[in-house]
Amino acid sequence: MAHIKPLDPLRHLIRLNSTVYLREPATAPTAGATAPTAVNATVENKSLAPRDGTTSPDTVLLFPWMGAAPRYIAKYVAGYATMYPTARLVLVTTDMADLTYRPRAAQMKRLEPVVDIVRAVDQPGSLTLMHMFSNAGSHTASLFLQAYRDSFAAARADPTLPLHAMIFDSGPGSAEFRRFAAAASVGLPQPWYLRIPALFLAYLILGTIWISIMRFQRRDPVDRLRQALNDKRLVRLSAPRCYIYSETDALVNWKDVESHGRDAEQKGWTVVRDKYNDSPHVGHMRTDASRYWEAVETVIQRGTEGKGSVR
C-alpha cells in the first residue's frame, strides 16, 4: 500500500521565509459569512461566528510557542479566520535556536517581511493585534517591535508600532532554568531514539548559556523580553493587554505572569487578566475555547473603544 503523506495544516498560508507565514483575507465580509472551509475545519469551538466588522482588527500578528506543532497553530489561525474573516494574519514561528545561539541580527533579518507587511497597512485608524505565546513567542514579538521601530529611524516623530491590543498566553515567565529547560523539551522529537540525544544536546546548550549568564552577569533573553514588552518606546500605552494564564502551568510560573502585568499597570497600560485554575501550558484554549475567544474579543473591543476596566 502506498504511503499517504498527511496534509500540512498550514498549507493554506503563504510561506514568506523559514519562519514567517501570511494569510490574506479571501473576501470582504457579508451577512452570515464564514471563514474558508479549509480553515474552518480546524476550529476548536464550533460556536464561533464572524464578529462585527467595526471592531475587527485589520492585521493579526501571531507568535506561537517554541516548537509549536502546525496542527495546534492551525486552531488559532482558524479561530481568527472565523471571527475576523477580513483580517490579515501574519504567523511567525520560533525555535530553540532563537532563544539560545542564533544571533539577534539574524533573527531581526527574518522579521523584515513582517515589518514590510505591517508598514504597508499602517494607516490612520488601522487596527493591529499582537497575540504571543509563552516566553518564545514573547521573545520573537519583542524583536519584531524593535525591528519595526528601527525601520523608521528618524522618518517620523513616533516610530512605535500603533498596536490595537495585545494578548499574552502563558507568559511571559522568568529565567528559571528548570522551567526553561522543560519548555525547550516540548518541541523535541517524540520517538525515544531521537528524543534522548535531542534532550542531551538541548540541556548542554541551555546549561552553557545559563553558566555564561551567571558567570559573566549577562542579561538573559527572558529578562530582556520582559523589559521590552513593557517599554513605552516599543509599545504605546493606548493598547490594552490581556494575560491568559494558569496556576497549574508547569512551564511558566503564574506569579511571573502577574508580576509582568502589575509592572505594565504601574506604567500606565490597561490590563485584563484571565486566570485558569486547571489548564496546562498554552492549553487554555483547548480547556475552554468559548472562554478563551471571549477574552480575545473583549480586549479587542476595549482597544477599539480606547477604554477598559481592570479585573
Tab-separated table of C-alpha atoms in Angstrom:
chain	number	residue	atom	x	y	z
A	1	MET	CA	0.000	0.000	0.000
A	2	ALA	CA	1.370	3.423	-0.940
A	3	HIS	CA	2.233	5.719	1.924
A	4	ILE	CA	-0.045	8.757	2.080
A	5	LYS	CA	1.683	11.876	3.327
A	6	PRO	CA	-0.506	13.843	5.781
A	7	LEU	CA	-1.572	17.287	4.663
A	8	ASP	CA	0.188	20.275	6.147
A	9	PRO	CA	-2.297	22.101	8.439
A	10	LEU	CA	-0.710	25.402	7.370
A	11	ARG	CA	-0.804	24.678	3.646
A	12	HIS	CA	-3.363	27.441	3.083
A	13	LEU	CA	-0.928	30.084	4.320
A	14	ILE	CA	1.676	31.776	2.137
A	15	ARG	CA	5.189	30.973	3.360
A	16	LEU	CA	7.391	34.059	3.097
A	17	ASN	CA	10.546	32.584	4.632
A	18	SER	CA	11.560	29.839	7.064
A	19	THR	CA	9.570	31.324	9.951
A	20	VAL	CA	7.011	33.781	8.518
A	21	TYR	CA	3.618	32.858	7.042
A	22	LEU	CA	0.843	35.075	5.689
A	23	ARG	CA	-2.905	34.595	5.399
A	24	GLU	CA	-4.658	37.204	3.313
A	25	PRO	CA	-8.423	37.631	3.782
A	26	ALA	CA	-10.308	35.951	0.944
A	27	THR	CA	-13.240	38.326	0.553
A	28	ALA	CA	-14.988	41.206	2.240
A	29	PRO	CA	-17.458	40.141	4.966
A	30	THR	CA	-21.098	39.537	4.161
A	31	ALA	CA	-24.064	38.662	6.309
A	32	GLY	CA	-23.676	35.128	7.584
A	33	ALA	CA	-20.156	34.829	6.140
A	34	THR	CA	-17.808	32.152	7.420
A	35	ALA	CA	-14.118	31.548	7.140
A	36	PRO	CA	-12.870	29.370	4.262
A	37	THR	CA	-13.864	25.748	4.791
A	38	ALA	CA	-10.281	24.532	4.673
A	39	VAL	CA	-9.530	26.625	7.732
A	40	ASN	CA	-12.945	26.277	9.346
A	41	ALA	CA	-12.476	22.536	9.720
A	42	THR	CA	-9.877	23.054	12.449
A	43	VAL	CA	-11.851	25.460	14.628
A	44	GLU	CA	-11.906	24.184	18.217
A	45	ASN	CA	-15.143	25.934	19.175
A	46	LYS	CA	-17.910	25.276	16.656
A	47	SER	CA	-19.975	28.187	18.032
A	48	LEU	CA	-17.547	30.793	16.729
A	49	ALA	CA	-19.002	33.179	14.169
A	50	PRO	CA	-17.875	36.345	12.372
A	51	ARG	CA	-17.821	39.409	14.624
A	52	ASP	CA	-18.854	42.985	13.976
A	53	GLY	CA	-16.596	44.413	11.289
A	54	THR	CA	-16.288	47.740	13.112
A	55	THR	CA	-14.263	46.082	15.878
A	56	SER	CA	-12.297	43.705	13.675
A	57	PRO	CA	-8.519	44.070	13.632
A	58	ASP	CA	-7.034	44.721	10.204
A	59	THR	CA	-3.924	42.686	10.987
A	60	VAL	CA	-3.303	39.880	13.491
A	61	LEU	CA	0.304	39.088	14.417
A	62	LEU	CA	0.551	35.562	15.839
A	63	PHE	CA	3.695	34.395	17.669
A	64	PRO	CA	3.263	30.740	18.824
A	65	TRP	CA	5.274	28.952	21.492
A	66	MET	CA	8.611	27.286	20.773
A	67	GLY	CA	8.341	24.279	18.501
A	68	ALA	CA	4.542	24.520	18.275
A	69	ALA	CA	3.149	21.787	16.017
A	70	PRO	CA	1.364	23.087	12.892
A	71	ARG	CA	-1.839	21.236	13.832
A	72	TYR	CA	-2.056	23.287	17.039
A	73	ILE	CA	-1.139	26.577	15.400
A	74	ALA	CA	-3.858	25.952	12.807
A	75	LYS	CA	-6.538	26.047	15.508
A	76	TYR	CA	-5.659	29.637	16.389
A	77	VAL	CA	-5.435	30.600	12.721
A	78	ALA	CA	-8.884	29.072	12.263
A	79	GLY	CA	-10.289	30.942	15.239
A	80	TYR	CA	-9.195	34.309	13.894
A	81	ALA	CA	-10.237	33.426	10.340
A	82	THR	CA	-13.716	32.618	11.613
A	83	MET	CA	-14.191	35.552	13.993
A	84	TYR	CA	-12.474	38.168	11.836
A	85	PRO	CA	-12.598	36.951	8.212
A	86	THR	CA	-11.396	40.290	6.808
A	87	ALA	CA	-8.278	40.389	8.983
A	88	ARG	CA	-4.841	39.716	7.516
A	89	LEU	CA	-2.921	37.215	9.661
A	90	VAL	CA	0.854	37.017	9.952
A	91	LEU	CA	2.313	33.964	11.683
A	92	VAL	CA	5.890	33.944	12.999
A	93	THR	CA	7.351	30.752	14.469
A	94	THR	CA	10.193	30.399	16.982
A	95	ASP	CA	12.618	27.542	17.633
A	96	MET	CA	15.136	26.817	20.369
A	97	ALA	CA	17.999	28.298	18.370
A	98	ASP	CA	16.303	31.697	18.576
A	99	LEU	CA	16.458	31.624	22.362
A	100	THR	CA	19.937	30.164	22.550
A	101	TYR	CA	22.631	30.599	19.906
A	102	ARG	CA	21.094	32.220	16.810
A	103	PRO	CA	22.454	35.799	16.501
A	104	ARG	CA	19.980	38.549	17.246
A	105	ALA	CA	20.809	40.222	13.918
A	106	ALA	CA	19.852	37.060	12.012
A	107	GLN	CA	16.532	36.881	13.819
A	108	MET	CA	15.809	40.543	13.081
A	109	LYS	CA	16.628	39.912	9.406
A	110	ARG	CA	13.992	37.165	9.167
A	111	LEU	CA	11.403	39.577	10.572
A	112	GLU	CA	11.793	42.035	7.694
A	113	PRO	CA	8.787	40.623	5.757
A	114	VAL	CA	6.610	41.180	8.830
A	115	VAL	CA	7.813	44.757	9.151
A	116	ASP	CA	7.116	45.349	5.448
A	117	ILE	CA	3.579	43.950	5.719
A	118	VAL	CA	2.660	45.987	8.775
A	119	ARG	CA	4.193	49.171	7.380
A	120	ALA	CA	2.230	48.734	4.150
A	121	VAL	CA	-1.092	48.665	6.028
A	122	ASP	CA	-0.127	51.156	8.732
A	123	GLN	CA	-2.704	53.835	8.003
A	124	PRO	CA	-4.583	56.165	10.373
A	125	GLY	CA	-7.316	54.136	12.021
A	126	SER	CA	-5.829	50.734	11.133
A	127	LEU	CA	-6.062	48.137	13.916
A	128	THR	CA	-3.251	45.693	14.662
A	129	LEU	CA	-3.459	42.899	17.248
A	130	MET	CA	-0.425	41.071	18.655
A	131	HIS	CA	-1.009	37.596	20.125
A	132	MET	CA	2.003	35.850	21.657
A	133	PHE	CA	2.515	32.567	23.493
A	134	SER	CA	4.949	31.597	26.246
A	135	ASN	CA	8.475	33.008	26.506
A	136	ALA	CA	9.471	32.004	22.985
A	137	GLY	CA	6.614	33.790	21.244
A	138	SER	CA	7.106	36.793	23.517
A	139	HIS	CA	10.796	36.838	22.608
A	140	THR	CA	10.122	36.991	18.870
A	141	ALA	CA	7.324	39.526	19.370
A	142	SER	CA	9.691	41.804	21.283
A	143	LEU	CA	12.263	41.552	18.483
A	144	PHE	CA	9.598	42.481	15.949
A	145	LEU	CA	8.657	45.584	17.951
A	146	GLN	CA	12.295	46.657	17.926
A	147	ALA	CA	12.678	45.862	14.221
A	148	TYR	CA	9.584	47.905	13.404
A	149	ARG	CA	10.866	50.886	15.373
A	150	ASP	CA	14.319	50.617	13.773
A	151	SER	CA	12.793	50.527	10.290
A	152	PHE	CA	11.590	54.091	10.644
A	153	ALA	CA	14.740	55.516	12.242
A	154	ALA	CA	14.191	59.271	12.009
A	155	ALA	CA	11.453	59.027	9.365
A	156	ARG	CA	8.680	60.018	11.765
A	157	ALA	CA	8.300	61.523	15.201
A	158	ASP	CA	6.835	58.401	16.833
A	159	PRO	CA	8.172	55.147	15.315
A	160	THR	CA	6.321	52.986	17.861
A	161	LEU	CA	4.043	50.326	16.374
A	162	PRO	CA	0.424	51.551	16.687
A	163	LEU	CA	-0.887	48.384	18.306
A	164	HIS	CA	-4.613	47.972	18.888
A	165	ALA	CA	-4.353	45.304	21.613
A	166	MET	CA	-2.046	42.579	22.963
A	167	ILE	CA	-2.724	39.001	24.077
A	168	PHE	CA	-0.234	37.217	26.349
A	169	ASP	CA	-0.904	33.461	26.504
A	170	SER	CA	1.103	31.568	29.167
A	171	GLY	CA	3.741	34.223	29.594
A	172	PRO	CA	6.000	35.921	29.983
A	173	GLY	CA	7.714	33.927	32.686
A	174	SER	CA	11.178	34.270	34.183
A	175	ALA	CA	14.601	32.787	33.545
A	176	GLU	CA	14.224	29.777	35.834
A	177	PHE	CA	16.434	27.009	34.467
A	178	ARG	CA	14.162	24.085	35.402
A	179	ARG	CA	11.100	25.617	33.733
A	180	PHE	CA	13.066	26.945	30.768
A	181	ALA	CA	14.568	23.514	30.102
A	182	ALA	CA	11.150	21.872	30.409
A	183	ALA	CA	9.715	24.348	27.914
A	184	ALA	CA	12.572	23.671	25.491
A	185	SER	CA	11.833	19.937	25.604
A	186	VAL	CA	8.202	20.374	24.473
A	187	GLY	CA	9.053	20.751	20.794
A	188	LEU	CA	11.609	17.945	20.647
A	189	PRO	CA	11.003	14.708	18.673
A	190	GLN	CA	8.823	12.125	20.443
A	191	PRO	CA	10.485	8.815	19.353
A	192	TRP	CA	12.889	7.858	22.148
A	193	TYR	CA	15.843	7.235	19.814
A	194	LEU	CA	15.582	10.849	18.618
A	195	ARG	CA	14.371	12.451	21.834
A	196	ILE	CA	17.191	11.248	24.098
A	197	PRO	CA	20.066	12.737	22.043
A	198	ALA	CA	17.975	15.853	21.386
A	199	LEU	CA	17.391	16.296	25.124
A	200	PHE	CA	21.092	15.831	25.821
A	201	LEU	CA	22.001	18.473	23.245
A	202	ALA	CA	19.294	20.854	24.473
A	203	TYR	CA	20.409	20.630	28.107
A	204	LEU	CA	24.041	21.024	27.073
A	205	ILE	CA	23.278	24.227	25.162
A	206	LEU	CA	20.966	25.612	27.841
A	207	GLY	CA	23.436	24.751	30.593
A	208	THR	CA	26.250	26.530	28.764
A	209	ILE	CA	24.110	29.620	28.283
A	210	TRP	CA	22.957	29.552	31.905
A	211	ILE	CA	26.536	29.333	33.178
A	212	SER	CA	27.582	32.241	30.942
A	213	ILE	CA	24.701	34.324	32.307
A	214	MET	CA	25.630	33.564	35.905
A	215	ARG	CA	29.393	33.832	35.382
A	216	PHE	CA	29.533	36.970	33.271
A	217	GLN	CA	26.312	38.579	34.560
A	218	ARG	CA	24.856	38.767	31.065
A	219	ARG	CA	21.196	39.648	30.580
A	220	ASP	CA	19.209	36.515	29.920
A	221	PRO	CA	16.796	36.522	26.953
A	222	VAL	CA	13.703	36.190	29.153
A	223	ASP	CA	14.606	39.220	31.235
A	224	ARG	CA	15.279	41.130	28.019
A	225	LEU	CA	11.873	40.306	26.507
A	226	ARG	CA	10.031	41.117	29.738
A	227	GLN	CA	11.532	44.586	29.745
A	228	ALA	CA	10.944	45.139	26.030
A	229	LEU	CA	7.244	44.297	26.214
A	230	ASN	CA	6.786	46.903	28.948
A	231	ASP	CA	8.876	49.530	27.168
A	232	LYS	CA	6.900	52.635	26.184
A	233	ARG	CA	9.347	53.231	23.339
A	234	LEU	CA	8.174	49.969	21.744
A	235	VAL	CA	4.536	49.650	22.834
A	236	ARG	CA	2.055	52.515	23.041
A	237	LEU	CA	0.063	52.940	26.230
A	238	SER	CA	-3.149	53.072	24.198
A	239	ALA	CA	-3.003	49.297	23.561
A	240	PRO	CA	-4.814	47.299	26.284
A	241	ARG	CA	-3.445	43.868	27.038
A	242	CYS	CA	-4.887	40.573	28.236
A	243	TYR	CA	-2.899	37.957	30.163
A	244	ILE	CA	-4.298	34.411	29.853
A	245	TYR	CA	-2.519	32.022	32.217
A	246	SER	CA	-2.978	29.208	34.727
A	247	GLU	CA	-1.987	28.311	38.263
A	248	THR	CA	-1.224	24.768	37.096
A	249	ASP	CA	1.180	25.764	34.305
A	250	ALA	CA	4.261	23.586	34.815
A	251	LEU	CA	6.472	25.599	32.461
A	252	VAL	CA	5.715	29.235	33.352
A	253	ASN	CA	5.047	30.357	36.911
A	254	TRP	CA	1.732	32.231	37.103
A	255	LYS	CA	3.268	34.637	39.620
A	256	ASP	CA	5.794	35.746	36.991
A	257	VAL	CA	2.957	36.456	34.559
A	258	GLU	CA	1.127	38.516	37.158
A	259	SER	CA	4.251	40.464	38.096
A	260	HIS	CA	4.688	41.474	34.457
A	261	GLY	CA	1.069	42.599	34.369
A	262	ARG	CA	1.481	44.643	37.551
A	263	ASP	CA	4.532	46.350	36.112
A	264	ALA	CA	2.532	47.170	32.977
A	265	GLU	CA	-0.286	48.632	35.076
A	266	GLN	CA	2.109	50.789	37.046
A	267	LYS	CA	3.491	52.164	33.787
A	268	GLY	CA	0.030	53.063	32.503
A	269	TRP	CA	-1.257	50.158	30.392
A	270	THR	CA	-4.796	48.809	30.749
A	271	VAL	CA	-4.512	45.190	31.870
A	272	VAL	CA	-7.107	42.401	31.731
A	273	ARG	CA	-6.373	39.085	33.465
A	274	ASP	CA	-7.967	35.717	32.788
A	275	LYS	CA	-6.501	33.140	35.174
A	276	TYR	CA	-7.439	29.489	34.720
A	277	ASN	CA	-7.246	27.010	37.583
A	278	ASP	CA	-6.583	23.732	35.800
A	279	SER	CA	-5.248	24.263	32.272
A	280	PRO	CA	-1.747	23.267	31.117
A	281	HIS	CA	0.860	25.455	29.458
A	282	VAL	CA	-0.587	27.035	26.267
A	283	GLY	CA	-3.593	24.766	26.793
A	284	HIS	CA	-6.196	27.318	27.852
A	285	MET	CA	-7.995	27.391	24.518
A	286	ARG	CA	-8.222	23.589	24.478
A	287	THR	CA	-9.563	23.656	28.041
A	288	ASP	CA	-12.339	26.192	27.413
A	289	ALA	CA	-12.480	27.559	23.866
A	290	SER	CA	-15.560	29.734	24.442
A	291	ARG	CA	-13.973	31.465	27.423
A	292	TYR	CA	-10.685	31.884	25.580
A	293	TRP	CA	-12.094	33.566	22.488
A	294	GLU	CA	-14.378	35.705	24.624
A	295	ALA	CA	-11.290	37.082	26.376
A	296	VAL	CA	-9.682	37.794	22.998
A	297	GLU	CA	-12.794	39.573	21.769
A	298	THR	CA	-13.076	41.593	24.976
A	299	VAL	CA	-9.593	43.079	24.779
A	300	ILE	CA	-10.048	43.814	21.069
A	301	GLN	CA	-13.264	45.695	21.830
A	302	ARG	CA	-11.587	47.644	24.605
A	303	GLY	CA	-8.822	48.603	22.251
A	304	THR	CA	-11.393	49.847	19.763
A	305	GLU	CA	-13.205	51.852	22.413
A	306	GLY	CA	-9.987	53.194	23.858
A	307	LYS	CA	-11.018	52.233	27.339
A	308	GLY	CA	-11.319	49.245	29.610
A	309	SER	CA	-11.605	48.305	33.240
A	310	VAL	CA	-9.142	46.057	35.023
A	311	ARG	CA	-10.251	42.863	36.692
